[in-house]
PDB file of C-alpha atoms in Angstrom:
ATOM      1  CA  ASN A   1     -13.179  11.511   0.528  1.00 83.00           C
ATOM      2  CA  GLY A   2     -14.278  10.441   3.470  1.00 89.00           C
ATOM      3  CA  LEU A   3     -10.836   8.471   4.747  1.00 94.00           C
ATOM      4  CA  ASP A   4      -9.881   8.504   8.144  1.00 95.00           C
ATOM      5  CA  ALA A   5      -6.148   7.327   7.264  1.00 95.00           C
ATOM      6  CA  ILE A   6      -4.067   6.410   4.234  1.00 95.00           C
ATOM      7  CA  ILE A   7      -0.487   4.878   3.470  1.00 96.00           C
ATOM      8  CA  PRO A   8       1.274   6.039   1.065  1.00 93.00           C
ATOM      9  CA  THR A   9       3.381   3.585  -0.478  1.00 93.00           C
ATOM     10  CA  ASP A  10       5.960   5.538  -3.478  1.00 89.00           C
ATOM     11  CA  TYR A  11       9.071   3.140  -4.700  1.00 88.00           C
ATOM     12  CA  ASP A  12      12.727   4.449  -3.092  1.00 84.00           C
ATOM     13  CA  GLY A  13      11.725   5.392   0.322  1.00 92.00           C
ATOM     14  CA  LEU A  14       9.312   7.285   1.933  1.00 94.00           C
ATOM     15  CA  PRO A  15       8.851  10.793   0.215  1.00 91.00           C
ATOM     16  CA  VAL A  16       5.240  11.606   0.697  1.00 90.00           C
ATOM     17  CA  PHE A  17       5.540  10.879   4.510  1.00 93.00           C
ATOM     18  CA  THR A  18       8.387  12.571   4.872  1.00 93.00           C
ATOM     19  CA  ALA A  19       7.340  15.676   3.104  1.00 92.00           C
ATOM     20  CA  LEU A  20       4.197  15.571   5.275  1.00 91.00           C
ATOM     21  CA  ALA A  21       5.995  15.526   8.690  1.00 91.00           C
ATOM     22  CA  LYS A  22       8.682  18.199   7.530  1.00 92.00           C
ATOM     23  CA  ASN A  23       5.741  20.103   5.848  1.00 91.00           C
ATOM     24  CA  LYS A  24       8.101  20.667   2.918  1.00 92.00           C
ATOM     25  CA  TYR A  25       8.890  19.660  -0.675  1.00 88.00           C
ATOM     26  CA  GLU A  26      12.055  18.706  -1.399  1.00 85.00           C
ATOM     27  CA  ASP A  27      13.237  22.065  -2.748  1.00 89.00           C
ATOM     28  CA  GLY A  28      12.333  23.180   0.778  1.00 90.00           C
ATOM     29  CA  SER A  29       9.105  24.805   0.039  1.00 92.00           C
ATOM     30  CA  GLN A  30       6.062  24.762   2.221  1.00 92.00           C
ATOM     31  CA  LEU A  31       3.735  21.768   1.071  1.00 91.00           C
ATOM     32  CA  LEU A  32       0.587  22.733   3.545  1.00 91.00           C
ATOM     33  CA  ASP A  33      -0.593  26.435   4.981  1.00 91.00           C
ATOM     34  CA  GLU A  34       0.328  26.288   8.467  1.00 90.00           C
ATOM     35  CA  ARG A  35      -2.213  28.580   9.194  1.00 88.00           C
ATOM     36  CA  GLN A  36      -5.320  25.943   8.085  1.00 91.00           C
ATOM     37  CA  TRP A  37      -3.254  22.654   8.585  1.00 91.00           C
ATOM     38  CA  LYS A  38      -1.734  21.260  11.695  1.00 91.00           C
ATOM     39  CA  THR A  39       0.731  18.099  11.439  1.00 91.00           C
ATOM     40  CA  GLU A  40       1.970  16.120  14.310  1.00 90.00           C
ATOM     41  CA  TRP A  41       3.685  13.416  15.568  1.00 89.00           C
ATOM     42  CA  LYS A  42       1.889  10.590  17.129  1.00 85.00           C
ATOM     43  CA  ASP A  43       3.899   8.820  20.154  1.00 81.00           C
ATOM     44  CA  LEU A  44       4.699   6.130  17.216  1.00 86.00           C
ATOM     45  CA  ASP A  45       7.580   6.327  14.634  1.00 89.00           C
ATOM     46  CA  TYR A  46       5.401   5.343  12.092  1.00 95.00           C
ATOM     47  CA  CYS A  47       2.490   7.840  12.325  1.00 95.00           C
ATOM     48  CA  ILE A  48       1.494  11.750  12.494  1.00 95.00           C
ATOM     49  CA  GLU A  49      -1.608  12.990  12.191  1.00 94.00           C
ATOM     50  CA  VAL A  50      -3.089  15.752   9.979  1.00 94.00           C
ATOM     51  CA  THR A  51      -5.604  18.364  11.119  1.00 94.00           C
ATOM     52  CA  LYS A  52      -7.554  20.826   9.055  1.00 91.00           C
ATOM     53  CA  GLU A  53     -10.299  22.503  11.449  1.00 88.00           C
ATOM     54  CA  ASP A  54     -11.847  19.590  12.896  1.00 87.00           C
ATOM     55  CA  LYS A  55     -11.292  16.984  10.203  1.00 91.00           C
ATOM     56  CA  THR A  56      -8.279  14.553  10.925  1.00 92.00           C
ATOM     57  CA  ILE A  57      -6.550  12.209   9.053  1.00 94.00           C
ATOM     58  CA  TYR A  58      -3.887   9.691  10.065  1.00 95.00           C
ATOM     59  CA  VAL A  59      -0.678   9.114   7.545  1.00 96.00           C
ATOM     60  CA  PHE A  60       1.363   5.579   8.082  1.00 96.00           C
ATOM     61  CA  LYS A  61       4.929   5.072   6.711  1.00 97.00           C
ATOM     62  CA  GLY A  62       4.764   2.732   4.127  1.00 97.00           C
ATOM     63  CA  GLN A  63       6.828   1.888   1.034  1.00 97.00           C
ATOM     64  CA  GLU A  64       6.363  -0.016  -2.620  1.00 96.00           C
ATOM     65  CA  ILE A  65       9.325  -2.489  -2.869  1.00 96.00           C
ATOM     66  CA  LYS A  66      10.728  -3.503  -5.925  1.00 95.00           C
ATOM     67  CA  THR A  67      12.293  -7.052  -5.225  1.00 95.00           C
ATOM     68  CA  MET A  68      14.532  -8.686  -7.433  1.00 93.00           C
ATOM     69  CA  ASP A  69      15.306 -12.914  -7.508  1.00 87.00           C
ATOM     70  CA  GLY A  70      17.658 -13.410  -9.923  1.00 83.00           C
ATOM     71  CA  GLU A  71      15.835 -11.655 -12.829  1.00 80.00           C
ATOM     72  CA  ARG A  72      12.520 -12.010 -11.795  1.00 85.00           C
ATOM     73  CA  GLU A  73      11.379  -8.562 -10.519  1.00 90.00           C
ATOM     74  CA  GLY A  74       8.224  -8.465  -7.980  1.00 94.00           C
ATOM     75  CA  HIS A  75       6.315  -5.586  -5.876  1.00 96.00           C
ATOM     76  CA  LEU A  76       5.813  -5.767  -2.178  1.00 97.00           C
ATOM     77  CA  LEU A  77       3.946  -3.192   0.098  1.00 97.00           C
ATOM     78  CA  ALA A  78       5.409  -2.583   3.210  1.00 98.00           C
ATOM     79  CA  TRP A  79       3.022  -0.737   5.515  1.00 98.00           C
ATOM     80  CA  CYS A  80       3.450   0.710   9.263  1.00 97.00           C
ATOM     81  CA  ILE A  81       7.347   0.579   8.624  1.00 97.00           C
ATOM     82  CA  ASP A  82       9.735   2.325  10.457  1.00 95.00           C
ATOM     83  CA  GLU A  83      12.381   3.120   8.243  1.00 95.00           C
ATOM     84  CA  ALA A  84      12.582   2.440   4.461  1.00 96.00           C
ATOM     85  CA  LEU A  85      14.221  -0.826   3.055  1.00 96.00           C
ATOM     86  CA  PRO A  86      16.365  -0.836   0.121  1.00 93.00           C
ATOM     87  CA  THR A  87      15.234  -1.736  -3.311  1.00 90.00           C
ATOM     88  CA  GLY A  88      16.459  -4.992  -5.023  1.00 92.00           C
ATOM     89  CA  MET A  89      16.623  -7.420  -2.266  1.00 95.00           C
ATOM     90  CA  PRO A  90      15.231 -10.834  -2.712  1.00 96.00           C
ATOM     91  CA  LEU A  91      11.455 -11.141  -1.663  1.00 96.00           C
ATOM     92  CA  ILE A  92      11.845 -13.353   1.390  1.00 96.00           C
ATOM     93  CA  LYS A  93      14.521 -11.074   2.703  1.00 97.00           C
ATOM     94  CA  ASN A  94      12.307  -8.316   2.115  1.00 97.00           C
ATOM     95  CA  PHE A  95       9.715  -9.696   4.470  1.00 97.00           C
ATOM     96  CA  GLN A  96      12.002 -10.524   7.169  1.00 97.00           C
ATOM     97  CA  PHE A  97      13.424  -6.592   7.142  1.00 97.00           C
ATOM     98  CA  ILE A  98       9.432  -5.831   7.670  1.00 98.00           C
ATOM     99  CA  TYR A  99       9.134  -8.288   9.982  1.00 98.00           C
ATOM    100  CA  ASP A 100      11.831  -7.100  12.076  1.00 97.00           C
ATOM    101  CA  GLN A 101      10.280  -3.197  12.052  1.00 96.00           C
ATOM    102  CA  ASN A 102       6.870  -4.912  13.266  1.00 97.00           C
ATOM    103  CA  GLY A 103       5.237  -3.943   9.750  1.00 97.00           C
ATOM    104  CA  ILE A 104       2.915  -5.797   7.782  1.00 98.00           C
ATOM    105  CA  PRO A 105       3.787  -6.697   4.046  1.00 98.00           C
ATOM    106  CA  VAL A 106       1.010  -6.964   1.507  1.00 98.00           C
ATOM    107  CA  PHE A 107       1.151  -8.603  -2.084  1.00 98.00           C
ATOM    108  CA  ALA A 108       0.742  -5.635  -4.639  1.00 96.00           C
ATOM    109  CA  HIS A 109      -0.990  -6.630  -7.553  1.00 96.00           C
ATOM    110  CA  PRO A 110       0.177 -10.082  -7.497  1.00 96.00           C
ATOM    111  CA  PHE A 111      -1.704 -11.562 -10.448  1.00 96.00           C
ATOM    112  CA  VAL A 112      -0.689  -8.890 -12.817  1.00 94.00           C
ATOM    113  CA  SER A 113       2.987  -9.573 -14.270  1.00 91.00           C
ATOM    114  CA  LEU A 114       2.679  -6.388 -16.453  1.00 87.00           C
ATOM    115  CA  PHE A 115       2.767  -4.562 -12.985  1.00 89.00           C
ATOM    116  CA  HIS A 116       5.354  -6.936 -11.915  1.00 92.00           C
ATOM    117  CA  GLY A 117       2.953  -8.684  -9.518  1.00 94.00           C
ATOM    118  CA  CYS A 118       4.895 -11.623  -7.318  1.00 95.00           C
ATOM    119  CA  GLY A 119       2.139 -14.299  -8.541  1.00 94.00           C
ATOM    120  CA  GLU A 120       1.205 -17.436  -6.738  1.00 93.00           C
ATOM    121  CA  GLN A 121       5.297 -18.450  -6.805  1.00 95.00           C
ATOM    122  CA  GLY A 122       5.949 -15.185  -4.601  1.00 96.00           C
ATOM    123  CA  PHE A 123       2.732 -16.684  -2.226  1.00 97.00           C
ATOM    124  CA  ASN A 124       4.083 -20.014  -1.888  1.00 96.00           C
ATOM    125  CA  GLU A 125       7.652 -18.823  -0.921  1.00 96.00           C
ATOM    126  CA  TRP A 126       5.902 -16.904   1.724  1.00 97.00           C
ATOM    127  CA  HIS A 127       3.904 -19.511   2.830  1.00 97.00           C
ATOM    128  CA  LYS A 128       6.948 -22.143   2.938  1.00 96.00           C
ATOM    129  CA  GLU A 129       9.073 -19.406   5.238  1.00 96.00           C
ATOM    130  CA  PHE A 130       6.368 -18.097   7.294  1.00 97.00           C
ATOM    131  CA  GLY A 131       2.796 -19.261   6.876  1.00 94.00           C
ATOM    132  CA  GLN A 132       3.317 -22.498   8.732  1.00 90.00           C
ATOM    133  CA  MET A 133       4.906 -20.983  11.785  1.00 92.00           C
ATOM    134  CA  GLU A 134       3.339 -21.126  15.132  1.00 91.00           C
ATOM    135  CA  ASP A 135       3.797 -17.464  15.694  1.00 94.00           C
ATOM    136  CA  PHE A 136       1.437 -15.350  13.537  1.00 96.00           C
ATOM    137  CA  TYR A 137       3.101 -13.343  10.657  1.00 97.00           C
ATOM    138  CA  PRO A 138       0.465 -10.999   9.375  1.00 98.00           C
ATOM    139  CA  LEU A 139       0.137 -10.778   5.423  1.00 98.00           C
ATOM    140  CA  GLY A 140      -2.144  -8.868   2.946  1.00 98.00           C
ATOM    141  CA  LEU A 141      -3.074  -9.104  -0.382  1.00 98.00           C
ATOM    142  CA  ASP A 142      -4.260  -6.542  -2.562  1.00 97.00           C
ATOM    143  CA  VAL A 143      -7.121  -6.106  -5.020  1.00 97.00           C
ATOM    144  CA  ASN A 144      -6.191  -3.073  -7.241  1.00 95.00           C
ATOM    145  CA  GLY A 145      -7.763   0.316  -8.294  1.00 93.00           C
ATOM    146  CA  GLN A 146      -5.470  -0.066 -11.631  1.00 91.00           C
ATOM    147  CA  ILE A 147      -7.442  -2.614 -12.635  1.00 93.00           C
ATOM    148  CA  ALA A 148      -9.484  -1.949 -14.916  1.00 93.00           C
ATOM    149  CA  PRO A 149     -13.201  -3.569 -15.729  1.00 94.00           C
ATOM    150  CA  ILE A 150     -12.298  -5.154 -19.183  1.00 95.00           C
ATOM    151  CA  TRP A 151      -8.945  -6.314 -18.166  1.00 93.00           C
ATOM    152  CA  GLU A 152     -10.500  -8.114 -15.101  1.00 95.00           C
ATOM    153  CA  LYS A 153     -13.066  -9.708 -17.444  1.00 95.00           C
ATOM    154  CA  PHE A 154     -10.210 -11.275 -19.632  1.00 96.00           C
ATOM    155  CA  PHE A 155      -7.646 -12.168 -16.880  1.00 96.00           C
ATOM    156  CA  HIS A 156      -9.888 -12.009 -13.389  1.00 97.00           C
ATOM    157  CA  SER A 157      -6.664 -10.833 -11.634  1.00 96.00           C
ATOM    158  CA  ASN A 158      -8.314  -9.209  -8.701  1.00 97.00           C
ATOM    159  CA  GLN A 159     -10.718 -12.146  -8.699  1.00 97.00           C
ATOM    160  CA  LYS A 160      -7.714 -14.777  -8.299  1.00 97.00           C
ATOM    161  CA  VAL A 161      -6.485 -12.681  -5.788  1.00 97.00           C
ATOM    162  CA  GLU A 162      -9.942 -13.000  -3.747  1.00 97.00           C
ATOM    163  CA  GLU A 163      -9.710 -16.571  -4.341  1.00 97.00           C
ATOM    164  CA  LEU A 164      -6.400 -17.092  -2.839  1.00 97.00           C
ATOM    165  CA  GLY A 165      -7.116 -14.898  -0.157  1.00 96.00           C
ATOM    166  CA  GLU A 166     -10.145 -17.277   0.890  1.00 96.00           C
ATOM    167  CA  ASN A 167      -8.583 -20.214   0.698  1.00 96.00           C
ATOM    168  CA  HIS A 168      -5.586 -19.309   2.807  1.00 95.00           C
ATOM    169  CA  ASN A 169      -7.577 -17.065   5.455  1.00 95.00           C
ATOM    170  CA  ILE A 170      -5.518 -14.144   4.768  1.00 96.00           C
ATOM    171  CA  PRO A 171      -6.890 -10.899   4.343  1.00 97.00           C
ATOM    172  CA  VAL A 172      -7.565  -8.871   1.376  1.00 98.00           C
ATOM    173  CA  PHE A 173      -7.220  -4.929   0.984  1.00 98.00           C
ATOM    174  CA  GLY A 174      -8.525  -2.681  -1.656  1.00 97.00           C
ATOM    175  CA  THR A 175      -5.852  -0.413  -2.700  1.00 95.00           C
ATOM    176  CA  SER A 176      -5.965   2.752  -5.491  1.00 92.00           C
ATOM    177  CA  ASP A 177      -2.308   2.726  -6.477  1.00 89.00           C
ATOM    178  CA  ALA A 178      -2.395   5.941  -7.249  1.00 83.00           C
ATOM    179  CA  HIS A 179       0.966   6.788  -7.834  1.00 72.00           C
ATOM    180  CA  GLY A 180       2.576  10.666  -8.830  1.00 67.00           C
ATOM    181  CA  ALA A 181       0.409  13.994  -9.281  1.00 68.00           C
ATOM    182  CA  TYR A 182       0.466  13.133 -13.593  1.00 64.00           C
ATOM    183  CA  GLY A 183      -3.197  12.793 -14.568  1.00 67.00           C
ATOM    184  CA  LYS A 184      -4.426  14.123 -11.125  1.00 76.00           C
ATOM    185  CA  GLU A 185      -4.454  10.572  -9.925  1.00 77.00           C
ATOM    186  CA  TYR A 186      -4.235  11.400  -6.363  1.00 80.00           C
ATOM    187  CA  LEU A 187      -7.811  12.980  -6.572  1.00 84.00           C
ATOM    188  CA  LYS A 188      -9.083   9.305  -7.077  1.00 85.00           C
ATOM    189  CA  VAL A 189      -7.829   8.258  -3.468  1.00 90.00           C
ATOM    190  CA  GLY A 190     -11.046   7.091  -1.393  1.00 89.00           C
ATOM    191  CA  ARG A 191     -13.467   6.756  -4.591  1.00 90.00           C
ATOM    192  CA  ARG A 192     -11.039   3.942  -6.047  1.00 93.00           C
ATOM    193  CA  TYR A 193     -10.527   0.827  -4.017  1.00 95.00           C
ATOM    194  CA  HIS A 194      -9.892   1.503  -0.258  1.00 96.00           C
ATOM    195  CA  THR A 195     -10.699  -0.568   3.040  1.00 97.00           C
ATOM    196  CA  SER A 196     -12.363  -0.536   5.759  1.00 97.00           C
ATOM    197  CA  VAL A 197     -11.977  -2.172   9.059  1.00 97.00           C
ATOM    198  CA  PRO A 198     -14.016  -2.524  12.426  1.00 96.00           C
ATOM    199  CA  LYS A 199     -13.175   0.763  14.059  1.00 94.00           C
ATOM    200  CA  ASN A 200     -14.295  -0.504  17.676  1.00 96.00           C
ATOM    201  CA  LEU A 201     -11.203  -2.532  17.435  1.00 97.00           C
ATOM    202  CA  ILE A 202      -8.941   0.136  16.809  1.00 96.00           C
ATOM    203  CA  ASN A 203      -6.528   1.851  19.590  1.00 94.00           C
ATOM    204  CA  PRO A 204      -5.311   5.193  18.403  1.00 87.00           C
ATOM    205  CA  ASP A 205      -2.261   4.437  20.736  1.00 90.00           C
ATOM    206  CA  ASP A 206      -1.461   1.331  18.657  1.00 95.00           C
ATOM    207  CA  PHE A 207      -2.581   1.417  15.031  1.00 96.00           C
ATOM    208  CA  ARG A 208      -0.075  -1.062  13.965  1.00 96.00           C
ATOM    209  CA  GLY A 209      -1.005  -3.681  16.648  1.00 97.00           C
ATOM    210  CA  SER A 210      -4.617  -3.378  16.318  1.00 97.00           C
ATOM    211  CA  LEU A 211      -4.397  -3.795  12.183  1.00 97.00           C
ATOM    212  CA  GLN A 212      -2.511  -7.278  13.019  1.00 98.00           C
ATOM    213  CA  TYR A 213      -4.846  -8.369  15.712  1.00 98.00           C
ATOM    214  CA  ILE A 214      -7.876  -7.787  12.856  1.00 98.00           C
ATOM    215  CA  MET A 215      -5.994  -9.063  10.461  1.00 97.00           C
ATOM    216  CA  GLU A 216      -4.995 -12.486  12.419  1.00 97.00           C
ATOM    217  CA  ASN A 217      -8.548 -12.440  14.349  1.00 96.00           C
ATOM    218  CA  HIS A 218     -11.093 -10.898  11.886  1.00 96.00           C
ATOM    219  CA  PRO A 219     -10.183 -11.053   8.461  1.00 95.00           C
ATOM    220  CA  ASP A 220     -13.753 -11.362   7.162  1.00 94.00           C
ATOM    221  CA  GLU A 221     -14.411  -7.850   8.729  1.00 96.00           C
ATOM    222  CA  ILE A 222     -12.002  -6.012   6.372  1.00 97.00           C
ATOM    223  CA  ALA A 223     -13.797  -5.058   3.675  1.00 97.00           C
ATOM    224  CA  VAL A 224     -13.059  -3.512  -0.162  1.00 97.00           C
ATOM    225  CA  HIS A 225     -15.148  -0.400  -0.985  1.00 97.00           C
ATOM    226  CA  GLY A 226     -14.949   1.976  -4.508  1.00 95.00           C
ATOM    227  CA  ASP A 227     -14.413   1.067  -7.945  1.00 94.00           C
ATOM    228  CA  THR A 228     -11.367   0.605 -10.285  1.00 94.00           C
ATOM    229  CA  ASN A 229      -9.926   2.995 -13.315  1.00 90.00           C
ATOM    230  CA  THR A 230     -11.096   2.287 -17.059  1.00 90.00           C
ATOM    231  CA  LEU A 231      -8.765   0.845 -19.292  1.00 89.00           C
ATOM    232  CA  ARG A 232      -8.525   4.436 -20.616  1.00 87.00           C
ATOM    233  CA  GLU A 233      -7.489   6.080 -17.220  1.00 85.00           C
ATOM    234  CA  THR A 234      -4.893   3.234 -16.335  1.00 83.00           C
ATOM    235  CA  VAL A 235      -3.030   3.748 -19.920  1.00 83.00           C
ATOM    236  CA  SER A 236      -3.092   7.325 -19.600  1.00 79.00           C
ATOM    237  CA  TRP A 237      -1.805   6.933 -16.171  1.00 71.00           C
ATOM    238  CA  ASN A 238       1.124   4.346 -17.172  1.00 72.00           C
ATOM    239  CA  LEU A 239       2.368   6.470 -20.149  1.00 76.00           C
ATOM    240  CA  ARG A 240       2.260   9.876 -18.267  1.00 71.00           C
ATOM    241  CA  SER A 241       4.317   7.918 -15.594  1.00 66.00           C
ATOM    242  CA  LYS A 242       6.772   6.610 -18.641  1.00 64.00           C
ATOM    243  CA  MET A 243       7.033   9.994 -20.132  1.00 63.00           C
ATOM    244  CA  LYS A 244       7.978  11.599 -16.713  1.00 58.00           C
ATOM    245  CA  ARG A 245      10.514   8.616 -16.231  1.00 51.00           C
ATOM    246  CA  PHE A 246      12.385   9.300 -19.489  1.00 43.00           C
ATOM    247  CA  ARG A 247      11.869  13.112 -19.785  1.00 42.00           C
ATOM    248  CA  ILE A 248      15.191  14.678 -21.084  1.00 36.00           C
ATOM    249  CA  LYS A 249      16.705  17.505 -18.681  1.00 33.00           C
TER     250      LYS A 249
END
């Protein structure tokens, strides 16, 4: 769908990235036809290059983390990390783990409590700990492709993200939030919310550093494209997800 790079962010590890890197599903069967596809590690711990004929897409390690502060669960994205993070740690500890890997944390759907967004409280915790430091600690905010127009009309969830980013000079990224194969949500990647950054500022030998540089110095040049799911699509996707999770084997 015209993308140059993707960051799959599943829960509980790096299953999509690992499958692509090994070209194997968990059961050991082949994922991509090696006669048509070529998968190659970049000289980076967090990136592989997938090529078919004259088309190349870069795939970065990423994870969606379930943080826990007491009984409060929040979801945080970790982009361009070297290793997966454990689930269930306090929010601030997750930030430290990500920064220790030189990764990039992004608040996932922060103003949707139904999706376990961290809300303004989570942002304030980050700001108190890292936002006032002399050194730059990258942070992104996510406007989410699963937030249907009718939901946005009444709750302004994505609008609040954009306002928070503007007020604090924090870059806003568009994400599809397309988990799982059910409903063929993966076919919408690149059509639902996605993000562009200035290509002239990307160094292929240091994608992570390039993105951090853009976030710090050119946040206004990070642009969101695409549209969101309808309410029917989002409800259908969530129901399929829960049915899969609670299926009796």
